[in-house]
XYZ file of N, CA, C and O in Angstrom:
724
model
N -5.530 43.693 54.560
C -5.463 42.356 54.948
C -5.489 41.454 53.679
O -5.891 41.955 52.603
N -5.036 40.317 53.880
C -4.965 39.277 52.884
C -6.278 38.461 52.890
O -6.765 38.013 53.958
N -6.943 38.335 51.632
C -8.012 37.504 51.684
C -7.795 35.983 51.127
O -6.968 35.909 50.470
N -8.702 35.243 51.509
C -8.480 33.910 51.040
C -8.689 33.715 49.537
O -9.345 34.347 48.919
N -7.691 32.879 49.021
C -7.494 32.748 47.538
C -6.596 33.756 46.946
O -6.448 33.743 45.703
N -6.093 34.720 47.650
C -5.104 35.592 46.984
C -3.713 34.996 46.958
O -3.424 34.216 47.671
N -3.079 35.324 45.886
C -1.584 34.941 45.700
C -0.568 36.175 46.085
O -0.724 37.212 45.620
N 0.421 35.722 46.718
C 1.620 36.740 47.145
C 2.768 36.014 46.727
O 3.062 34.825 47.334
N 3.890 36.744 46.318
C 5.137 36.163 46.050
C 5.816 35.866 47.434
O 5.664 36.671 48.486
N 6.539 34.748 47.493
C 7.217 34.300 48.754
C 8.169 35.475 49.335
O 8.360 35.739 50.487
N 8.833 36.279 48.442
C 9.755 37.344 48.858
C 8.942 38.412 49.633
O 9.494 38.976 50.430
N 7.802 38.686 49.248
C 6.888 39.638 49.815
C 6.336 39.224 51.106
O 6.117 40.019 52.126
N 5.923 37.946 51.150
C 5.707 37.291 52.500
C 6.840 37.407 53.493
O 6.667 37.752 54.593
N 8.014 37.093 52.925
C 9.259 37.189 53.999
C 9.333 38.629 54.523
O 9.534 38.788 55.594
N 9.219 39.459 53.487
C 9.353 40.954 53.974
C 8.284 41.330 55.113
O 8.577 41.818 56.162
N 6.993 40.834 54.746
C 5.890 41.175 55.622
C 6.182 40.312 56.895
O 5.863 40.899 58.035
N 6.787 39.161 57.030
C 6.909 38.430 58.262
C 8.242 39.057 58.991
O 7.986 39.306 60.366
N 9.242 39.387 58.387
C 10.428 39.819 59.100
C 10.239 41.291 59.311
O 10.772 41.829 60.405
N 9.817 42.109 58.472
C 9.976 43.529 58.505
C 8.726 44.182 59.394
O 8.939 44.956 60.323
N 7.505 43.536 59.226
C 6.471 44.153 59.980
C 5.906 43.181 61.094
O 4.849 43.427 61.675
N 6.715 42.047 61.308
C 6.325 40.992 62.220
C 4.988 40.585 62.189
O 4.315 40.173 63.247
N 4.471 40.397 61.074
C 3.171 39.770 61.027
C 3.103 38.264 60.997
O 4.209 37.675 60.553
N 2.200 37.617 61.727
C 2.269 36.119 61.833
C 1.834 35.386 60.721
O 2.320 34.211 60.300
N 0.702 35.744 59.890
C 0.117 34.950 58.839
C 1.146 34.707 57.791
O 1.101 33.488 57.236
N 1.988 35.697 57.406
C 2.899 35.267 56.333
C 3.823 34.116 56.714
O 4.190 33.319 55.692
N 4.091 33.989 57.926
C 4.925 32.705 58.360
C 4.230 31.395 58.069
O 4.836 30.400 57.601
N 2.909 31.461 58.332
C 2.075 30.160 58.042
C 1.975 30.018 56.370
O 2.068 28.903 55.919
N 1.737 31.134 55.698
C 1.637 31.142 54.290
C 2.972 30.563 53.565
O 3.126 29.799 52.718
N 4.213 30.999 54.157
C 5.423 30.534 53.820
C 5.641 29.046 53.986
O 6.135 28.210 53.307
N 5.323 28.600 55.181
C 5.288 27.058 55.491
C 4.550 26.339 54.603
O 4.701 25.210 54.076
N 3.107 26.927 54.349
C 2.290 26.209 53.480
C 2.910 26.178 52.049
O 2.365 25.381 51.216
N 3.607 26.993 51.569
C 4.074 27.042 50.199
C 5.253 26.059 50.013
O 5.709 25.814 48.884
N 5.794 25.413 51.121
C 6.724 24.450 51.044
C 6.082 23.158 50.583
O 4.904 22.976 50.767
N 6.769 22.143 50.351
C 6.431 20.687 50.186
C 6.004 20.111 51.244
O 5.430 18.900 51.346
N 6.181 20.624 52.562
C 5.830 20.011 53.856
C 4.675 20.336 54.438
O 4.088 21.479 54.265
N 4.037 19.403 55.299
C 2.875 19.865 56.202
C 3.393 20.765 57.101
O 4.756 20.821 57.521
N 2.618 21.452 57.754
C 3.040 22.496 58.895
C 3.670 21.707 60.020
O 4.777 22.243 60.514
N 3.201 20.590 60.297
C 3.879 19.733 61.486
C 5.290 19.303 60.918
O 6.093 19.542 61.689
N 5.422 19.023 59.721
C 6.759 18.576 59.209
C 7.597 19.767 59.105
O 8.800 19.555 59.403
N 7.082 20.880 58.733
C 7.834 22.063 58.699
C 8.402 22.523 60.087
O 9.670 22.783 60.123
N 7.650 22.319 61.117
C 8.007 22.652 62.418
C 9.054 21.638 62.857
O 10.114 22.059 63.446
N 8.937 20.157 62.565
C 9.902 19.353 62.838
C 11.200 19.722 62.184
O 12.331 19.519 62.794
N 11.230 20.169 60.951
C 12.492 20.569 60.253
C 13.147 21.743 60.976
O 14.286 21.817 61.136
N 12.203 22.735 61.424
C 12.695 23.854 62.183
C 13.596 23.414 63.308
O 14.587 23.894 63.674
N 13.106 22.310 64.021
C 13.644 21.897 65.358
C 14.821 21.091 64.972
O 15.646 21.120 65.747
N 14.762 20.357 63.978
C 15.986 19.665 63.541
C 17.076 20.653 63.145
O 18.292 20.508 63.438
N 16.876 21.613 62.467
C 17.838 22.697 62.015
C 18.488 23.323 63.296
O 19.664 23.446 63.414
N 17.655 23.688 64.226
C 18.219 24.403 65.472
C 19.045 23.422 66.303
O 20.085 23.922 66.704
N 18.683 22.117 66.270
C 19.433 21.173 66.965
C 20.793 21.147 66.280
O 21.925 20.904 66.878
N 20.745 21.002 64.887
C 22.009 20.952 63.979
C 22.884 22.185 64.195
O 24.168 22.125 64.153
N 22.350 23.284 64.745
C 23.148 24.403 65.027
C 23.572 24.451 66.376
O 24.307 25.467 66.957
N 23.235 23.435 67.230
C 23.813 23.393 68.638
C 22.828 24.117 69.615
O 23.277 24.368 70.805
N 21.704 24.489 69.150
C 20.714 25.064 70.113
C 19.823 24.037 70.857
O 18.799 23.719 70.514
N 20.464 23.660 71.891
C 19.988 22.637 72.692
C 18.717 23.031 73.389
O 17.848 22.178 73.973
N 18.442 24.210 73.752
C 17.389 24.783 74.571
C 16.266 25.456 73.920
O 15.627 26.192 74.452
N 16.213 25.279 72.565
C 15.287 25.824 71.673
C 14.410 24.902 71.025
O 14.910 23.799 70.557
N 13.139 25.067 71.153
C 12.051 24.098 70.564
C 10.874 24.872 70.167
O 10.432 25.853 70.697
N 10.559 24.696 68.847
C 9.453 25.322 68.151
C 8.192 24.498 68.197
O 8.189 23.197 68.008
N 7.070 24.939 68.570
C 5.752 24.277 68.389
C 4.902 24.908 67.271
O 3.742 24.478 67.079
N 5.239 26.009 66.898
C 4.477 26.630 65.643
C 5.408 27.324 64.727
O 6.730 27.548 64.988
N 4.957 27.801 63.621
C 5.848 28.552 62.650
C 6.099 29.911 62.869
O 6.826 30.489 62.150
N 5.242 30.542 63.709
C 5.290 32.076 63.731
C 5.552 32.510 65.141
O 5.594 33.734 65.355
N 5.873 31.751 66.189
C 6.429 32.088 67.393
C 5.412 32.590 68.427
O 5.841 33.277 69.378
N 4.212 32.215 68.181
C 3.198 32.791 69.193
C 2.795 31.611 70.301
O 2.303 32.178 71.305
N 2.884 30.420 70.032
C 2.464 29.413 70.912
C 3.317 29.419 72.090
O 4.553 29.526 72.037
N 2.937 29.348 73.315
C 3.624 29.292 74.503
C 4.522 28.012 74.758
O 5.234 28.068 75.606
N 4.295 27.166 73.817
C 5.259 25.982 74.043
C 6.424 26.146 73.207
O 7.374 25.273 73.336
N 6.696 27.263 72.461
C 7.835 27.525 71.901
C 8.811 27.986 73.079
O 8.419 28.584 74.097
N 9.989 27.515 72.957
C 11.049 27.678 74.136
C 12.374 28.115 73.626
O 12.815 27.595 72.438
N 12.986 28.892 74.380
C 14.479 29.142 73.992
C 15.174 29.868 75.276
O 14.413 30.131 76.186
N 16.392 30.115 75.098
C 17.075 30.864 76.183
C 17.732 32.188 75.397
O 17.757 32.237 74.167
N 18.070 33.060 76.192
C 18.704 34.215 75.775
C 20.080 33.909 74.906
O 20.175 34.376 73.785
N 20.806 32.909 75.382
C 21.942 32.550 74.588
C 21.621 31.688 73.292
O 22.270 32.145 72.230
N 20.625 30.805 73.492
C 20.285 30.277 72.084
C 19.608 31.290 71.182
O 19.829 31.326 69.897
N 18.974 32.345 71.572
C 18.408 33.322 70.822
C 19.452 34.097 70.149
O 19.241 34.532 68.866
N 20.417 34.493 70.839
C 21.474 35.123 70.088
C 22.128 34.438 68.982
O 22.395 34.666 67.798
N 22.297 33.025 69.170
C 22.992 32.168 68.275
C 22.075 31.923 67.002
O 22.426 31.975 65.938
N 20.613 31.779 67.370
C 19.705 31.828 66.148
C 19.592 32.961 65.421
O 19.549 32.894 64.253
N 19.598 34.035 66.080
C 19.611 35.485 65.332
C 20.728 35.555 64.381
O 20.621 35.856 63.234
N 21.871 35.318 65.068
C 23.186 35.481 64.166
C 23.398 34.530 63.099
O 23.820 34.626 62.078
N 22.903 33.261 63.337
C 22.923 32.128 62.373
C 22.039 32.479 61.239
O 22.441 32.201 60.019
N 20.898 32.867 61.569
C 19.961 33.064 60.435
C 20.353 34.295 59.421
O 20.167 34.345 58.433
N 21.146 35.186 60.221
C 21.618 36.370 59.141
C 22.838 36.028 58.408
O 23.112 36.641 57.570
N 23.254 34.673 58.446
C 24.334 34.299 57.640
C 23.668 33.993 56.032
O 24.372 33.964 55.141
N 22.246 34.008 56.043
C 21.604 33.749 54.940
C 21.445 35.216 54.311
O 20.840 36.044 54.988
N 21.880 35.509 52.966
C 22.107 36.733 52.607
C 20.500 37.506 52.307
O 20.255 38.541 52.525
N 19.670 36.542 51.960
C 18.282 36.998 51.691
C 17.499 37.435 53.107
O 16.949 38.509 53.154
N 17.802 36.558 54.078
C 17.143 36.937 55.435
C 17.853 38.143 55.955
O 17.169 39.103 56.400
N 19.162 38.370 55.778
C 19.903 39.546 56.300
C 19.377 40.741 55.708
O 19.050 41.758 56.259
N 19.323 40.765 54.274
C 18.863 42.043 53.598
C 17.445 42.477 53.912
O 17.028 43.503 53.898
N 16.500 41.270 53.987
C 15.202 41.465 54.243
C 15.031 42.082 55.649
O 14.238 42.993 55.966
N 15.740 41.557 56.720
C 15.743 41.976 58.032
C 16.178 43.444 58.312
O 15.934 44.098 59.217
N 17.122 44.024 57.344
C 17.449 45.344 57.432
C 16.625 46.238 56.563
O 16.934 47.442 56.687
N 15.698 45.712 55.962
C 14.733 46.655 55.141
C 13.871 47.450 56.102
O 13.276 46.863 57.091
N 13.896 48.774 55.969
C 13.151 49.719 56.763
C 11.643 49.828 56.377
O 10.796 50.185 57.167
N 11.295 49.743 55.127
C 10.002 49.938 54.551
C 10.019 48.968 53.214
O 10.883 48.706 52.638
N 8.620 48.649 52.795
C 8.546 47.885 51.506
C 7.212 48.238 50.999
O 6.298 48.565 51.820
N 7.044 47.739 49.778
C 5.513 47.742 49.266
C 5.678 46.599 48.273
O 6.647 46.264 47.683
N 4.368 46.041 48.051
C 4.375 44.972 47.058
C 2.789 44.925 46.515
O 1.876 45.350 47.204
N 2.708 44.270 45.511
C 1.346 44.109 44.796
C 1.046 42.581 44.792
O 1.889 41.909 44.105
N -0.142 42.316 45.159
C -0.417 40.732 45.099
C -0.381 40.209 43.734
O -0.807 41.011 42.790
N -0.105 39.104 43.461
C -0.215 38.288 42.194
C -1.606 38.232 41.872
O -1.969 38.504 40.737
N -2.432 37.799 42.697
C -3.887 37.565 42.537
C -4.635 38.328 43.728
O -4.470 38.063 44.842
N -5.557 39.208 43.352
C -6.336 39.954 44.245
C -7.733 39.528 44.243
O -8.304 39.265 43.229
N -8.215 39.448 45.411
C -9.752 38.919 45.615
C -10.564 39.995 46.202
O -11.795 39.845 46.087
N -9.915 40.915 46.965
C -10.846 41.769 47.822
C -10.673 43.357 47.370
O -10.963 44.143 48.098
N -10.137 43.658 46.286
C -9.920 45.041 45.920
C -8.878 45.713 46.493
O -8.915 46.969 46.391
N -7.942 45.192 47.137
C -6.804 45.754 47.826
C -5.535 44.974 47.618
O -4.917 44.474 48.402
N -5.065 45.183 46.356
C -3.801 44.427 45.990
C -2.504 45.078 46.333
O -1.580 44.408 46.295
N -2.494 46.253 46.902
C -1.370 47.060 47.244
C -1.152 46.934 48.728
O -2.007 47.303 49.524
N 0.168 46.626 49.097
C 0.487 46.704 50.502
C 1.755 47.370 50.798
O 2.745 47.320 49.976
N 1.796 48.043 51.863
C 3.026 48.610 52.417
C 3.391 48.375 53.759
O 2.466 47.870 54.441
N 4.622 48.480 54.226
C 5.010 48.187 55.707
C 6.183 49.078 55.967
O 6.941 49.180 55.123
N 6.280 49.231 57.386
C 7.271 49.833 57.919
C 7.922 48.875 58.998
O 7.284 48.099 59.558
N 9.338 48.964 59.119
C 9.923 48.061 60.079
C 9.375 48.362 61.467
O 9.237 49.497 61.900
N 9.129 47.161 62.191
C 8.700 47.530 63.535
C 9.482 47.947 64.519
O 9.201 48.377 65.605
N 10.946 47.935 64.231
C 11.877 48.488 65.041
C 12.157 49.874 64.681
O 12.774 50.388 63.684
N 11.591 50.837 65.500
C 11.565 52.189 65.313
C 13.025 52.684 65.242
O 13.470 53.682 64.467
N 13.990 52.155 65.969
C 15.431 52.458 65.941
C 16.035 52.240 64.684
O 16.856 53.018 64.192
N 15.641 51.182 63.810
C 16.000 50.858 62.509
C 15.697 52.044 61.366
O 16.249 52.288 60.537
N 14.443 52.752 61.766
C 13.956 53.645 60.750
C 14.478 55.124 61.244
O 14.059 56.075 60.485
N 15.408 55.410 62.167
C 15.673 56.644 62.691
C 17.198 56.843 62.258
O 17.974 55.746 62.170
N 17.587 58.111 62.055
C 18.889 58.392 61.892
C 19.520 58.796 63.232
O 19.043 59.642 63.898
N 20.536 57.956 63.531
C 21.311 58.196 65.035
C 22.612 58.803 64.730
O 23.319 58.461 63.796
N 22.989 59.683 65.670
C 24.343 60.275 65.557
C 25.334 59.234 65.712
O 26.485 59.387 65.125
N 25.336 58.339 66.719
C 26.282 57.505 67.196
C 26.431 56.150 66.456
O 27.440 55.497 66.354
N 25.291 55.686 65.967
C 25.262 54.320 65.464
C 24.188 54.230 64.438
O 23.169 55.069 64.098
N 24.192 53.046 63.597
C 23.144 52.751 62.612
C 22.700 51.337 62.985
O 23.477 50.481 63.463
N 21.543 50.998 62.599
C 20.779 49.800 62.842
C 20.851 49.079 61.606
O 20.311 49.532 60.527
N 21.271 47.800 61.544
C 21.038 46.972 60.449
C 20.104 46.002 60.634
O 18.966 46.289 61.097
N 20.176 44.660 60.287
C 19.195 43.782 60.458
C 18.653 43.590 61.865
O 19.431 43.733 62.872
N 17.345 43.515 61.998
C 16.741 43.566 63.266
C 15.484 42.772 63.273
O 14.869 42.626 62.179
N 14.944 42.418 64.400
C 13.695 41.658 64.465
C 13.126 41.926 65.868
O 13.730 41.765 66.873
N 11.819 42.380 65.769
C 11.088 42.608 66.955
C 10.057 41.454 67.309
O 9.955 40.651 66.274
N 9.670 41.316 68.435
C 8.708 40.242 68.860
C 8.067 40.798 70.109
O 8.596 41.502 71.058
N 6.902 40.110 70.271
C 6.166 40.421 71.529
C 5.101 39.184 71.816
O 4.527 38.587 70.984
N 5.123 38.863 73.016
C 4.246 37.969 73.545
C 3.729 38.647 74.948
O 4.729 39.197 75.593
N 2.508 38.557 75.362
C 2.106 39.054 76.549
C 2.820 38.442 77.661
O 3.204 39.164 78.659
N 3.202 37.260 77.681
C 3.900 36.608 78.627
C 5.371 36.920 78.612
O 6.054 36.764 79.727
N 6.024 37.319 77.673
C 7.411 37.621 77.549
C 7.799 39.086 77.382
O 8.945 39.605 77.529
N 6.610 39.992 77.033
C 6.975 41.306 76.898
C 7.413 41.546 75.550
O 7.547 40.695 74.482
N 8.005 42.733 75.405
C 8.639 43.309 73.969
C 10.075 42.813 74.039
O 10.776 42.951 74.858
N 10.325 42.231 72.680
C 11.779 41.750 72.608
C 12.389 42.259 71.277
O 11.720 42.557 70.392
N 13.703 42.372 71.414
C 14.413 43.088 70.099
C 15.734 42.599 70.027
O 16.537 42.467 71.007
N 16.151 41.989 68.815
C 17.210 41.689 68.328
C 17.785 42.537 67.264
O 17.124 42.742 66.321
N 18.994 43.023 67.372
C 19.531 43.920 66.209
C 20.937 44.005 66.250
O 21.714 43.789 67.075
N 21.455 44.210 64.936
C 22.833 44.443 64.649
C 23.044 45.835 64.474
O 22.369 46.494 63.814
N 23.873 46.403 65.391
C 24.301 47.871 65.260
C 25.675 48.126 65.029
O 26.529 47.278 65.219
N 25.918 49.238 64.278
C 27.139 49.636 63.859
C 27.450 51.011 64.433
O 26.827 51.972 64.336
N 28.647 50.967 65.162
C 29.123 52.187 65.830
C 29.750 52.999 64.676
O 30.611 52.535 63.929
N 29.185 54.259 64.451
C 29.713 55.115 63.289
C 31.059 55.480 63.501
O 31.982 55.600 62.619
N 31.536 55.743 64.769
C 32.950 56.220 64.853
C 34.018 55.186 64.387
O 35.092 55.644 63.817
N 33.847 54.037 64.544
C 34.785 52.985 64.003
C 34.336 51.905 63.343
O 35.195 50.924 62.814
N 33.086 51.740 62.944
C 32.469 50.767 62.022
C 32.355 49.443 62.690
O 32.017 48.455 62.175
N 32.402 49.320 64.138
C 32.502 48.104 64.780
C 30.918 47.756 64.873
O 30.111 48.451 65.321
N 30.726 46.368 64.656
C 29.333 45.900 64.973
C 29.180 45.188 66.077
O 29.981 44.509 66.621
N 27.843 45.333 66.708
C 27.458 44.714 67.956
C 26.214 44.000 67.795
O 25.224 44.669 66.915
N 25.849 43.055 68.456
C 24.582 42.453 68.548
C 23.924 42.896 69.904
O 24.560 42.669 70.922
N 22.755 43.517 69.880
C 22.018 43.922 71.031
C 20.734 43.333 70.945
O 19.961 43.447 70.046
N 20.686 42.521 72.154
C 19.268 41.821 72.214
C 18.711 42.261 73.669
O 19.325 42.179 74.739
N 17.496 42.638 73.711
C 16.799 43.008 74.761
C 15.508 42.316 74.834
O 14.891 42.146 73.854
N 15.325 41.665 76.151
C 14.020 40.878 76.001
C 13.216 41.249 77.356
O 13.935 41.779 78.480
N 11.997 41.048 77.330
C 11.075 41.274 78.303
C 10.654 42.647 78.768
O 10.316 42.863 79.941
N 10.735 43.595 77.927
C 10.237 44.993 78.147
C 8.767 44.881 78.318
O 8.049 44.614 77.287
N 8.146 45.302 79.405
C 6.852 45.156 79.655
C 6.067 46.367 79.081
O 4.775 46.235 78.914
N 6.735 47.448 78.733
C 5.983 48.681 78.130
C 6.131 48.928 76.803
O 7.079 49.134 76.270
N 4.885 48.875 76.257
C 4.934 49.330 74.711
C 5.585 50.709 74.441
O 6.214 50.852 73.566
N 5.189 51.733 75.222
C 5.584 53.053 74.945
C 7.138 53.239 75.018
O 7.654 54.216 74.462
N 7.763 52.407 75.940
C 9.251 52.506 76.066
C 10.096 51.503 75.552
O 11.226 51.221 75.947
N 9.504 50.656 74.801
C 10.309 49.473 74.365
C 11.549 49.583 73.515
O 12.220 48.852 73.226
N 11.715 50.961 73.015
C 12.997 51.203 72.446
C 13.986 52.003 73.239
O 14.944 52.397 72.747
N 13.323 52.505 74.358
C 14.182 53.342 75.060
C 15.491 52.700 75.639
O 16.703 53.341 75.596
N 15.264 51.631 76.372
C 16.297 50.938 76.976
C 17.376 50.413 75.883
O 18.585 50.561 75.960
N 16.910 49.781 74.833
C 17.837 49.379 73.743
C 18.612 50.605 73.200
O 19.866 50.484 73.071
N 18.134 51.758 72.970
C 18.851 53.048 72.635
C 19.830 53.345 73.691
O 21.030 53.675 73.287
N 19.554 53.379 74.842
C 20.464 53.640 75.986
C 21.718 52.672 75.939
O 22.678 53.208 76.243
N 21.417 51.403 75.889
C 22.382 50.287 75.697
C 23.493 50.668 74.727
O 24.615 50.658 74.759
N 22.755 50.888 73.361
C 23.560 51.042 72.366
C 24.493 52.280 72.513
O 25.574 52.466 71.956
N 23.823 53.472 73.014
C 24.483 54.709 73.087
C 25.646 54.520 74.060
O 26.731 55.079 73.700
N 25.501 53.838 75.201
C 26.564 53.554 76.202
C 27.704 52.718 75.497
O 28.789 52.998 75.667
N 27.297 51.762 74.834
C 28.297 50.999 74.079
C 29.223 51.716 73.072
O 30.322 51.658 73.115
């Protein structure tokens, strides 16, 4: 865990947020900007509107508040648009990472993490997984967005699954969809 007063590089916070789906790094990244959290959220909403996402609205920086709204169509656009940023794309396809805090206060300066998308960490016969992002809310279930590449011909697909209610099987249906494709 991160203790109050510790310093972490933004690139390591981004990994922690995108790869291991932790919420605190999103707030820390927003805090590291020159904007207040409210202004940061307003900027997020302005950006999505500029991208043509008319049914997406953020009320927090980490996606947990129930007032956050989107549609499957907007989510697809948001996912693919953010992957145009090379830093976000390369971070979202990282399967594991480690980092050391710049300033340690609790005697635990070293951190590691695995990608929360188990499919991204496995070797598949028919496909490979590139950038991906998992998410979960009790109200929406398990959600997964990922870029997959068919090994046979190198063709890329975006596969998004939303609303899986079961933790134990949250990767089974996406694997079946990808294998069928």
